[in-house]
Amino acid sequence: MDMQQIPGFLLTALEVASFLFIFVIGLGLAAIIFLYVVDKTQRKQAIRHNYPVIGRFRYLFEHLGEFFRQYFFAMDREEMPFNRAERSWVYRSAKNLDNTSAFGSTRDLSPVGTVLFVNCPFPTLDTDAAETAEVTIGPYCGTPFITRSLFNISGMSYGAISRPAVLALSRGARMAGCWMNTGEGGLSPYHLEGGADIVFQIGTAKYGVRDAEGRLSDAKLAEIAAHDRVRMFEIKLSQGAKPGKGGILPGGKVSEEIAAIRGLRPGEDSISPNRHPDIRSVDDLLDMIERVRHVTGKPVGFKAVIGAYGWLEELFERIRERDEASAPDFITVDSCDGGTGAAPMSLLDYMGLPIKESLPMLDDLLRDHGLRERIRVVASGKLVTPAEAAWALCAGADFIASARGFMFSLGCIQALQCNKNTCPTGITTHDRKLQSGLDPEEKAVRVSNYARNMVHEIGVIAHSCGVREPRELRRFHARMVASNGRSLPLDKLFPEHRNATLGQRDTAPA
Ligand SMILES: Cc1cc2nc3c(=O)[nH]c(=O)nc-3n(C[C@H](O)[C@H](O)[C@H](O)COP(=O)(O)O)c2cc1C
């Protein structure tokens, strides 16, 4: 084609495009030269100095790798803290999708600690299955809490999680008939709005029940207890991810609303100490339990991750000396690998015992002191799938609580950004834009589906083991693979404290 035949406007467009192209290339080259000089002359980062410009990609890929590994490279059972198989189970059950798998298990059954259940040759027929039994917590207090709920929402404060997340959880919990723990950030209107049973947590800063000096206020306690939906009180001694660590709520985050809920002055930094200043010993703990129970008339327990356990022996002995009524109505035992909004890695990775050890230990100690029926046990820590929860029931839990399982049901993608304000799913951020993707109505249904499907499938495991309902599971129903490659039943693996207080039903059938 002759150049003269090309329309003038097309020629002009081509000219502009080629000029732009050369300009952009030029600009790119100039930027590279600029970055080269910047990198070569800086002394803070050796990689950038030694490999100018190109070294920058290391930081970019390191950041992006966090997100892409889970999609492209990590195997189904590889990721931490939760692998894809576990997360997918929660996502699918929250959406009420088919959760069966094909062809065979992808789980490696050889590592030490692998849990296996003992199937019964004659499983329980649906017609013989029973509903989970009612459990009474706090038989000696004015308003005991009687519940069938097996799987519940563990403490996450309003502040650590967003308003729509609290709303979705409390509505979902009501729909599923389980309880929701407030976490240490006080009771917000969003906890109440959903209508779920609430466990009010008393943290070391006593948020929501503190006087002007930060001490526990009986008047505030009574005010909280006056809400019918508040069923129990939990004194938090520690949580698995950060035993011995308090926290700082920076003034910038202390909005008018948060200040009102927590009992702070707006805009002022709030420091929660690393233990309750008024609980220095087991006697102090029992006194505090007695005081809260007396003021509220409702069951009172405590939450702790267990490391040292001599203090539990001492506590149970003291209860025996006082009387059974003085005991905590429940103990929540959290695993050392529990979740958190933010914690130092040294505590996250190294402090406390995992639930696989601490739960049977607590159960044994309670039995040794004849307190097993008096004090109910709530277990938490990566118990997000039915098999993990069923293991905990075998090992001695009366109830299971989960935080991150319910976060997954809300759509959490394990972006590991709970300590920033950038959670991409709107769960742990106060950024309104990011929150807008979290519809409390819709997510409440998912929360409820997840809780129900968990209980259903724990039931499936229980029936395969030949019992009528999950709370009939006992230690001999689960085995764990030991270092010689053979599995041992839990009642043989953890025999240390077991004595005559064991009931007949706790003995394995011949
Ligand atoms: C975002 C977030 C906030 C939390 N806040 C609290 C809290 O306020 N009080 C508490 O006792 N535990 C808190 N936890 C710990 C959980 O309640 C729970 O004990 C722990 O995560 C183990 O359960 P999981 O493995 O099912 O998450 C928090 C956990 C997360 C992930």
Coordinates of C-alpha atoms and ligand atoms in Angstrom, one line a residue:
M1 CA 0.0 0.0 0.0
D2 CA 1.2 3.5 -0.9
M3 CA 1.9 5.7 2.1
Q4 CA -0.3 8.4 0.6
Q5 CA -3.2 6.1 0.7
I6 CA -3.1 5.9 4.6
P7 CA -5.5 8.4 6.1
G8 CA -3.9 11.4 7.8
F9 CA -5.4 10.7 11.2
L10 CA -3.9 7.2 11.3
L11 CA -0.5 8.5 10.5
T12 CA -0.7 11.1 13.3
A13 CA -1.9 8.3 15.7
L14 CA 1.0 6.1 14.6
E15 CA 3.4 9.0 15.2
V16 CA 2.0 9.7 18.6
A17 CA 2.1 6.0 19.5
S18 CA 5.8 5.7 18.5
F19 CA 6.7 8.9 20.3
L20 CA 4.9 7.5 23.4
F21 CA 6.7 4.2 23.0
I22 CA 10.1 5.8 22.8
F23 CA 9.2 8.1 25.7
V24 CA 8.1 5.2 28.0
I25 CA 11.2 3.2 27.1
G26 CA 13.3 6.2 27.8
L27 CA 11.5 6.9 31.1
G28 CA 11.9 3.2 32.1
L29 CA 15.7 3.4 31.3
A30 CA 16.0 6.6 33.3
A31 CA 14.2 5.0 36.3
I32 CA 16.5 1.9 36.1
I33 CA 19.6 4.2 36.1
F34 CA 18.1 6.2 39.0
L35 CA 17.4 3.0 41.0
Y36 CA 20.8 1.7 40.1
V37 CA 22.5 4.7 41.6
V38 CA 20.2 4.7 44.7
D39 CA 20.9 1.0 45.3
K40 CA 24.6 1.2 44.7
T41 CA 25.1 4.2 47.0
Q42 CA 22.9 3.0 49.9
R43 CA 24.4 0.9 52.7
K44 CA 21.4 -0.5 54.5
Q45 CA 20.7 -3.5 52.4
A46 CA 23.6 -5.6 51.1
I47 CA 21.5 -7.4 48.5
R48 CA 20.4 -4.1 46.9
H49 CA 24.0 -2.8 47.1
N50 CA 25.6 -5.9 45.5
Y51 CA 22.8 -6.5 42.9
P52 CA 21.4 -3.1 42.2
V53 CA 17.8 -2.9 40.8
I54 CA 17.5 -6.7 40.3
G55 CA 18.0 -7.2 44.1
R56 CA 14.8 -5.4 44.7
F57 CA 12.8 -8.3 43.2
R58 CA 13.8 -10.4 46.1
Y59 CA 11.7 -8.3 48.5
L60 CA 8.8 -8.2 46.1
F61 CA 8.9 -12.0 45.5
E62 CA 9.3 -12.7 49.2
H63 CA 6.2 -10.7 49.9
L64 CA 4.2 -12.2 47.0
G65 CA 5.4 -15.7 47.8
E66 CA 3.3 -15.6 51.0
F67 CA 0.2 -15.4 48.9
F68 CA 1.2 -17.5 45.9
R69 CA 2.8 -20.5 47.6
Q70 CA -0.6 -21.6 48.9
Y71 CA -2.1 -21.6 45.4
F72 CA 0.7 -23.0 43.2
F73 CA 3.3 -24.8 45.2
A74 CA 2.2 -26.0 48.7
M75 CA 0.8 -29.5 48.8
D76 CA -2.6 -30.1 50.3
R77 CA -1.2 -31.1 53.7
E78 CA 1.8 -28.8 53.8
E79 CA 0.9 -25.3 54.8
M80 CA 1.0 -23.8 58.3
P81 CA -0.7 -23.0 60.5
F82 CA -3.6 -24.6 58.6
N83 CA -3.1 -26.7 55.5
R84 CA -5.3 -26.5 52.4
A85 CA -7.1 -29.8 53.2
E86 CA -8.2 -28.4 56.6
R87 CA -9.2 -25.0 55.2
S88 CA -11.1 -26.5 52.3
W89 CA -13.0 -28.7 54.7
V90 CA -14.1 -25.6 56.6
Y91 CA -14.8 -23.5 53.5
R92 CA -17.0 -26.2 52.0
S93 CA -18.9 -27.0 55.2
A94 CA -19.5 -23.3 55.7
K95 CA -21.1 -23.2 52.2
N96 CA -22.9 -26.4 52.8
L97 CA -21.2 -28.0 49.8
D98 CA -20.5 -31.7 49.4
N99 CA -17.5 -32.5 51.6
T100 CA -16.7 -36.0 50.4
S101 CA -13.3 -36.8 48.7
A102 CA -12.6 -39.3 46.0
F103 CA -10.1 -42.1 45.4
G104 CA -8.3 -42.2 48.8
S105 CA -6.6 -40.4 51.6
T106 CA -3.8 -38.0 50.9
R107 CA -2.9 -37.9 54.6
D108 CA 0.4 -39.4 55.7
L109 CA -0.4 -41.8 58.5
S110 CA 3.1 -42.4 59.7
P111 CA 4.3 -39.2 61.6
V112 CA 4.5 -39.5 65.4
G113 CA 1.3 -38.1 66.9
T114 CA -0.9 -39.0 64.0
V115 CA -4.4 -39.6 65.4
L116 CA -6.4 -42.7 64.4
F117 CA -9.8 -43.6 65.7
V118 CA -10.8 -47.1 66.7
N119 CA -13.8 -48.2 64.6
C120 CA -16.3 -50.6 66.0
P121 CA -17.2 -53.7 64.0
F122 CA -20.9 -52.8 64.7
P123 CA -21.2 -49.0 64.3
T124 CA -24.2 -47.2 65.7
L125 CA -27.2 -47.1 63.4
D126 CA -28.8 -43.7 62.8
T127 CA -31.9 -45.1 64.6
D128 CA -29.8 -45.7 67.7
A129 CA -27.9 -42.5 67.6
A130 CA -28.7 -39.9 70.3
E131 CA -28.6 -36.1 70.5
T132 CA -25.6 -34.7 72.3
A133 CA -26.4 -34.7 76.0
E134 CA -27.2 -31.6 78.0
V135 CA -24.4 -30.4 80.3
T136 CA -24.8 -28.2 83.3
I137 CA -22.1 -25.7 84.0
G138 CA -22.0 -24.0 87.4
P139 CA -24.4 -26.2 89.5
Y140 CA -23.8 -24.1 92.6
C141 CA -24.5 -20.6 91.1
G142 CA -27.8 -18.8 90.9
T143 CA -28.2 -19.2 87.1
P144 CA -26.3 -22.3 85.9
F145 CA -25.8 -22.6 82.2
I146 CA -27.4 -25.7 80.7
T147 CA -26.4 -26.4 77.1
R148 CA -26.1 -29.1 74.5
S149 CA -23.6 -27.1 72.5
L150 CA -20.5 -29.0 71.6
F151 CA -18.6 -26.7 69.2
N152 CA -18.3 -23.0 70.1
I153 CA -16.7 -19.7 69.2
S154 CA -13.5 -18.9 71.1
G155 CA -12.6 -15.4 72.3
M156 CA -11.8 -12.8 69.8
S157 CA -12.3 -9.2 70.9
Y158 CA -14.2 -6.5 69.1
G159 CA -11.2 -4.5 68.2
A160 CA -9.1 -7.5 67.1
I161 CA -11.9 -8.4 64.8
S162 CA -14.3 -6.0 63.0
R163 CA -17.8 -5.0 63.6
P164 CA -19.3 -7.0 60.7
A165 CA -17.2 -10.0 61.8
V166 CA -18.6 -9.8 65.4
L167 CA -22.1 -9.4 64.0
A168 CA -21.8 -12.4 61.6
L169 CA -20.4 -14.6 64.4
S170 CA -23.0 -13.7 66.9
R171 CA -25.9 -14.2 64.5
G172 CA -24.4 -17.4 63.2
A173 CA -23.8 -18.7 66.8
R174 CA -27.5 -18.1 67.6
M175 CA -28.6 -19.9 64.4
A176 CA -26.4 -22.9 65.3
G177 CA -27.2 -22.8 69.0
C178 CA -23.6 -22.4 70.2
W179 CA -22.0 -19.8 72.4
M180 CA -19.6 -17.0 71.5
N181 CA -16.8 -15.7 73.7
T182 CA -16.3 -11.9 73.7
G183 CA -12.5 -12.1 74.0
E184 CA -11.0 -9.5 76.3
G185 CA -12.2 -6.4 74.6
G186 CA -15.6 -6.1 76.5
L187 CA -19.2 -6.6 75.4
S188 CA -20.2 -4.6 72.3
P189 CA -23.7 -4.0 71.1
Y190 CA -22.8 -6.3 68.1
H191 CA -22.3 -9.3 70.4
L192 CA -25.8 -8.8 71.8
E193 CA -27.4 -7.9 68.5
G194 CA -26.9 -11.4 67.1
G195 CA -28.7 -13.0 70.0
A196 CA -26.2 -15.7 70.7
D197 CA -25.3 -17.1 74.2
I198 CA -22.3 -15.0 75.3
V199 CA -19.3 -15.9 77.4
F200 CA -17.9 -12.6 78.8
Q201 CA -14.1 -12.7 79.1
I202 CA -12.4 -10.8 81.8
G203 CA -8.9 -9.9 80.5
T204 CA -6.0 -8.6 82.5
A205 CA -7.0 -5.0 81.8
K206 CA -10.6 -5.9 82.8
Y207 CA -12.0 -4.1 79.7
G208 CA -15.7 -3.5 80.0
V209 CA -15.8 -4.2 83.8
R210 CA -13.1 -1.8 85.1
D211 CA -13.4 1.3 87.3
A212 CA -11.6 4.5 86.5
E213 CA -8.3 3.1 88.0
G214 CA -8.5 -0.1 86.0
R215 CA -9.7 -2.3 88.9
L216 CA -12.5 -4.8 88.7
S217 CA -15.8 -3.0 89.3
D218 CA -18.6 -5.0 90.9
A219 CA -21.1 -2.5 89.6
K220 CA -20.0 -3.0 86.0
L221 CA -19.9 -6.8 86.5
A222 CA -23.5 -6.7 87.7
E223 CA -24.4 -4.5 84.7
I224 CA -22.9 -7.1 82.2
A225 CA -24.5 -10.0 84.1
A226 CA -27.9 -8.4 83.8
H227 CA -28.0 -9.2 80.1
D228 CA -29.8 -12.5 79.8
R229 CA -27.7 -13.5 76.9
V230 CA -24.5 -13.3 78.9
R231 CA -24.4 -16.9 80.3
M232 CA -20.9 -17.3 81.8
F233 CA -17.8 -15.3 82.8
E234 CA -14.2 -16.4 81.9
I235 CA -11.2 -15.0 83.6
K236 CA -8.3 -15.1 81.1
L237 CA -5.0 -16.1 82.7
S238 CA -3.3 -16.7 79.4
Q239 CA -3.9 -17.6 75.8
G240 CA -1.9 -20.2 73.9
A241 CA -0.3 -17.8 71.4
K242 CA 1.2 -15.4 74.0
P243 CA 1.3 -16.7 77.6
G244 CA 2.8 -14.1 79.9
K245 CA 2.2 -11.3 77.4
G246 CA -0.3 -8.4 77.8
G247 CA -0.8 -5.9 75.0
I248 CA -1.0 -2.3 74.0
L249 CA -4.0 -0.8 72.4
P250 CA -2.6 2.4 70.8
G251 CA -4.5 5.6 71.5
G252 CA -5.2 6.0 67.8
K253 CA -7.3 2.9 67.9
V254 CA -9.2 3.9 71.0
S255 CA -12.2 5.5 69.3
E256 CA -15.2 6.9 71.2
E257 CA -17.0 3.6 70.7
I258 CA -14.1 1.3 71.7
A259 CA -13.4 3.6 74.7
A260 CA -17.0 3.3 75.9
I261 CA -17.1 -0.4 75.5
R262 CA -13.8 -1.1 77.2
G263 CA -14.0 1.6 79.8
L264 CA -11.1 3.8 78.6
R265 CA -10.6 7.5 77.7
P266 CA -10.8 8.0 74.0
G267 CA -7.4 8.5 72.3
E268 CA -5.5 7.3 75.3
D269 CA -3.1 4.3 75.0
S270 CA -4.3 1.3 77.0
I271 CA -1.9 -1.2 78.4
S272 CA -3.1 -4.6 79.4
P273 CA -0.6 -6.1 81.9
N274 CA 0.8 -9.6 81.4
R275 CA -1.2 -11.0 84.3
H276 CA -4.1 -9.9 86.5
P277 CA -2.4 -7.6 89.0
D278 CA -4.8 -8.9 91.7
I279 CA -4.2 -12.6 91.0
R280 CA -0.9 -13.7 92.3
S281 CA -1.6 -17.2 93.6
V282 CA -4.2 -20.0 93.3
D283 CA -5.9 -18.6 96.4
D284 CA -6.3 -15.2 94.7
L285 CA -7.7 -17.0 91.7
L286 CA -10.2 -18.9 93.7
D287 CA -11.1 -15.6 95.6
M288 CA -11.6 -13.9 92.2
I289 CA -13.8 -16.7 90.9
E290 CA -15.9 -16.6 94.0
R291 CA -16.3 -12.8 93.8
V292 CA -17.3 -12.8 90.1
R293 CA -19.7 -15.7 90.7
H294 CA -21.2 -14.0 93.8
V295 CA -21.7 -10.6 92.0
T296 CA -23.0 -12.1 88.7
G297 CA -24.8 -15.2 89.9
K298 CA -23.5 -17.0 86.8
P299 CA -20.9 -19.7 86.1
V300 CA -17.3 -18.5 86.2
G301 CA -14.2 -20.3 84.9
F302 CA -10.8 -19.4 83.6
K303 CA -8.7 -19.8 80.5
A304 CA -5.1 -20.8 80.4
V305 CA -2.4 -22.4 78.3
I306 CA -0.8 -25.0 80.4
G307 CA 3.0 -25.2 80.8
A308 CA 4.0 -25.8 84.4
Y309 CA 1.2 -27.8 86.0
G310 CA 2.2 -28.0 89.7
W311 CA -0.1 -25.0 90.3
L312 CA -3.1 -27.0 89.0
E313 CA -2.3 -29.7 91.7
E314 CA -2.2 -26.9 94.3
L315 CA -5.4 -25.3 93.0
F316 CA -7.3 -28.6 93.1
E317 CA -6.0 -29.4 96.6
R318 CA -7.1 -25.9 97.8
I319 CA -10.6 -26.5 96.3
R320 CA -10.8 -29.7 98.3
E321 CA -9.8 -27.8 101.4
R322 CA -12.4 -25.1 100.8
D323 CA -15.3 -27.0 99.3
E324 CA -16.5 -28.2 95.9
A325 CA -18.6 -25.1 95.4
S326 CA -15.5 -22.9 95.4
A327 CA -14.2 -24.5 92.2
P328 CA -14.1 -22.8 88.9
D329 CA -17.2 -24.0 86.9
F330 CA -15.0 -24.6 83.9
I331 CA -11.5 -24.5 82.6
T332 CA -10.6 -23.5 79.1
V333 CA -7.4 -25.1 78.1
D334 CA -5.7 -23.5 75.1
S335 CA -3.0 -25.0 73.0
C336 CA 0.4 -23.4 72.7
D337 CA -0.2 -23.1 69.0
G338 CA -3.4 -21.1 69.3
G339 CA -4.1 -18.0 67.3
T340 CA -3.8 -14.3 68.1
G341 CA -4.3 -10.9 66.7
A342 CA -0.5 -10.2 67.4
A343 CA 2.2 -11.9 69.5
P344 CA 6.0 -12.2 69.6
M345 CA 7.3 -15.2 67.7
S346 CA 9.3 -16.4 70.7
L347 CA 6.0 -16.9 72.6
L348 CA 4.0 -18.1 69.5
D349 CA 6.5 -20.8 68.7
Y350 CA 8.0 -21.9 72.0
M351 CA 5.8 -21.1 75.1
G352 CA 3.4 -23.6 76.7
L353 CA 2.3 -27.1 75.8
P354 CA 0.3 -28.3 72.8
I355 CA -3.3 -29.4 73.5
K356 CA -2.3 -33.0 72.6
E357 CA -0.3 -33.0 75.9
S358 CA -2.1 -30.5 78.1
L359 CA -5.7 -31.7 77.7
P360 CA -5.1 -35.3 78.8
M361 CA -2.9 -34.0 81.6
L362 CA -5.7 -31.6 82.9
D363 CA -8.3 -34.4 82.6
D364 CA -6.1 -36.7 84.6
L365 CA -5.4 -34.1 87.3
L366 CA -9.2 -33.4 87.6
R367 CA -9.9 -37.1 88.0
D368 CA -7.1 -37.5 90.6
H369 CA -8.8 -34.9 92.7
G370 CA -12.3 -36.1 92.2
L371 CA -13.3 -32.9 90.4
R372 CA -13.9 -34.2 86.9
E373 CA -17.7 -33.9 87.1
R374 CA -17.6 -30.6 88.9
I375 CA -15.3 -28.7 86.6
R376 CA -16.2 -28.7 82.9
V377 CA -13.3 -28.6 80.3
V378 CA -13.3 -26.5 77.2
A379 CA -10.5 -27.3 74.7
S380 CA -9.2 -25.0 72.0
G381 CA -6.3 -24.9 69.7
K382 CA -6.4 -25.9 66.0
L383 CA -9.5 -28.0 66.6
V384 CA -11.1 -26.9 63.4
T385 CA -12.1 -30.1 61.7
P386 CA -14.3 -32.9 63.0
A387 CA -11.4 -35.4 63.6
E388 CA -9.4 -32.9 65.7
A389 CA -12.5 -32.0 67.7
A390 CA -13.4 -35.7 68.2
W391 CA -9.8 -36.4 69.4
A392 CA -10.3 -33.7 72.0
L393 CA -13.5 -35.3 73.2
C394 CA -11.7 -38.6 73.5
A395 CA -8.9 -36.9 75.5
G396 CA -11.3 -35.4 78.0
A397 CA -12.9 -32.2 76.7
D398 CA -16.6 -31.5 77.4
F399 CA -16.7 -28.7 74.9
I400 CA -14.6 -27.5 71.9
A401 CA -14.0 -23.8 71.1
S402 CA -12.4 -22.4 68.0
A403 CA -11.4 -19.0 66.8
R404 CA -9.6 -19.5 63.5
G405 CA -12.1 -22.2 62.3
F406 CA -14.8 -19.7 62.5
M407 CA -12.6 -17.1 60.9
F408 CA -12.3 -19.5 57.9
S409 CA -16.0 -19.8 57.8
L410 CA -16.2 -16.0 57.5
G411 CA -13.9 -16.3 54.5
C412 CA -10.4 -15.8 56.1
I413 CA -7.7 -16.8 53.5
Q414 CA -4.9 -17.1 56.0
A415 CA -3.2 -13.9 54.8
L416 CA -1.5 -13.7 58.2
Q417 CA -2.2 -10.0 58.5
C418 CA -4.3 -9.9 61.6
N419 CA -1.8 -7.6 63.3
K420 CA -2.1 -5.0 60.5
N421 CA -5.1 -3.1 59.4
T422 CA -5.0 -4.7 56.0
C423 CA -6.9 -8.0 56.3
P424 CA -8.1 -8.6 52.8
T425 CA -11.3 -10.3 53.9
G426 CA -12.5 -7.5 56.3
I427 CA -12.3 -9.7 59.4
T428 CA -9.4 -8.2 61.4
T429 CA -9.4 -4.7 59.9
H430 CA -11.2 -1.5 60.7
D431 CA -10.8 -0.2 57.2
R432 CA -14.4 0.4 56.1
K433 CA -13.5 -0.4 52.4
L434 CA -12.1 -3.8 53.3
Q435 CA -15.0 -4.5 55.6
S436 CA -17.5 -3.8 52.9
G437 CA -17.0 -7.3 51.4
L438 CA -18.0 -8.9 54.7
D439 CA -21.8 -9.1 54.7
P440 CA -22.9 -10.1 58.2
E441 CA -26.2 -11.6 57.0
E442 CA -24.6 -13.9 54.4
K443 CA -21.6 -14.8 56.5
A444 CA -23.8 -15.6 59.6
V445 CA -25.3 -18.4 57.5
R446 CA -21.8 -19.7 56.8
V447 CA -20.9 -19.6 60.5
S448 CA -24.0 -21.5 61.3
N449 CA -23.4 -24.1 58.6
Y450 CA -19.9 -24.7 59.7
A451 CA -20.9 -25.2 63.3
R452 CA -23.7 -27.6 62.4
N453 CA -21.6 -29.6 59.9
M454 CA -18.8 -29.9 62.5
V455 CA -21.2 -31.3 65.0
H456 CA -22.8 -33.6 62.4
E457 CA -19.4 -35.1 61.3
I458 CA -18.1 -35.4 64.9
G459 CA -21.3 -37.5 65.3
V460 CA -20.3 -39.6 62.3
I461 CA -16.9 -40.4 63.9
A462 CA -18.6 -41.2 67.2
H463 CA -21.0 -43.6 65.5
S464 CA -18.2 -45.3 63.6
C465 CA -16.6 -45.9 67.0
G466 CA -19.8 -47.5 68.2
V467 CA -21.1 -44.9 70.7
R468 CA -24.4 -43.1 70.5
E469 CA -23.2 -39.5 70.6
P470 CA -19.9 -37.6 70.7
R471 CA -19.7 -37.1 74.5
E472 CA -19.6 -40.8 74.9
L473 CA -16.2 -40.9 73.2
R474 CA -13.4 -42.1 75.5
R475 CA -9.7 -42.3 75.4
F476 CA -9.6 -45.8 74.1
H477 CA -11.5 -44.7 71.0
A478 CA -8.4 -42.8 69.7
R479 CA -4.9 -43.9 69.2
M480 CA -1.8 -41.9 68.4
V481 CA 1.2 -43.1 66.3
A482 CA 4.3 -43.5 68.6
S483 CA 8.0 -43.2 67.7
N484 CA 8.3 -46.9 66.9
G485 CA 5.7 -46.4 64.1
R486 CA 3.0 -48.3 66.0
S487 CA -0.1 -46.6 67.3
L488 CA -1.1 -46.7 71.0
P489 CA -4.5 -46.0 72.5
L490 CA -4.7 -42.7 74.4
D491 CA -5.5 -44.5 77.7
K492 CA -2.1 -46.3 77.4
L493 CA -0.3 -43.2 76.1
F494 CA -1.4 -41.0 79.0
P495 CA -1.7 -43.4 82.0
E496 CA 0.3 -41.3 84.6
H497 CA -2.3 -39.8 86.8
R498 CA -5.1 -42.3 86.2
N499 CA -6.3 -44.0 89.4
A500 CA -9.4 -45.5 90.9
T501 CA -11.5 -42.4 90.2
L502 CA -12.0 -43.7 86.7
G503 CA -15.5 -44.9 86.0
Q504 CA -16.4 -48.2 84.5
R505 CA -17.2 -46.6 81.2
D506 CA -13.7 -45.3 80.9
T507 CA -12.2 -48.8 80.6
A508 CA -11.7 -50.2 77.1
P509 CA -13.8 -53.1 76.2
A510 CA -11.9 -56.4 76.2
Ligands
LIG1 C1 -7.8 -12.6 65.9 C2 -7.7 -13.3 67.2 C3 -8.0 -12.6 68.4 C4 -8.0 -13.3 69.6 N1 -8.3 -12.7 70.7 C5 -8.4 -13.4 71.9 C6 -8.8 -12.7 73.1 O1 -9.2 -11.6 73.1 N2 -8.8 -13.5 74.2 C7 -8.5 -14.8 74.2 O2 -8.5 -15.4 75.3 N3 -8.0 -15.4 73.1 C8 -8.0 -14.7 71.9 N4 -7.6 -15.4 70.8 C9 -7.2 -16.8 70.9 C10 -8.4 -17.7 70.6 O3 -9.5 -17.5 71.4 C11 -8.1 -19.2 70.7 O4 -7.8 -19.5 72.0 C12 -6.9 -19.7 69.9 O5 -6.9 -19.0 68.6 C13 -7.0 -21.2 69.6 O6 -8.1 -21.6 68.9 P1 -8.0 -21.8 67.3 O7 -6.8 -22.6 67.0 O8 -9.3 -22.4 66.9 O9 -7.9 -20.4 66.7 C14 -7.6 -14.7 69.6 C15 -7.3 -15.4 68.4 C16 -7.4 -14.7 67.2 C17 -7.1 -15.4 65.9

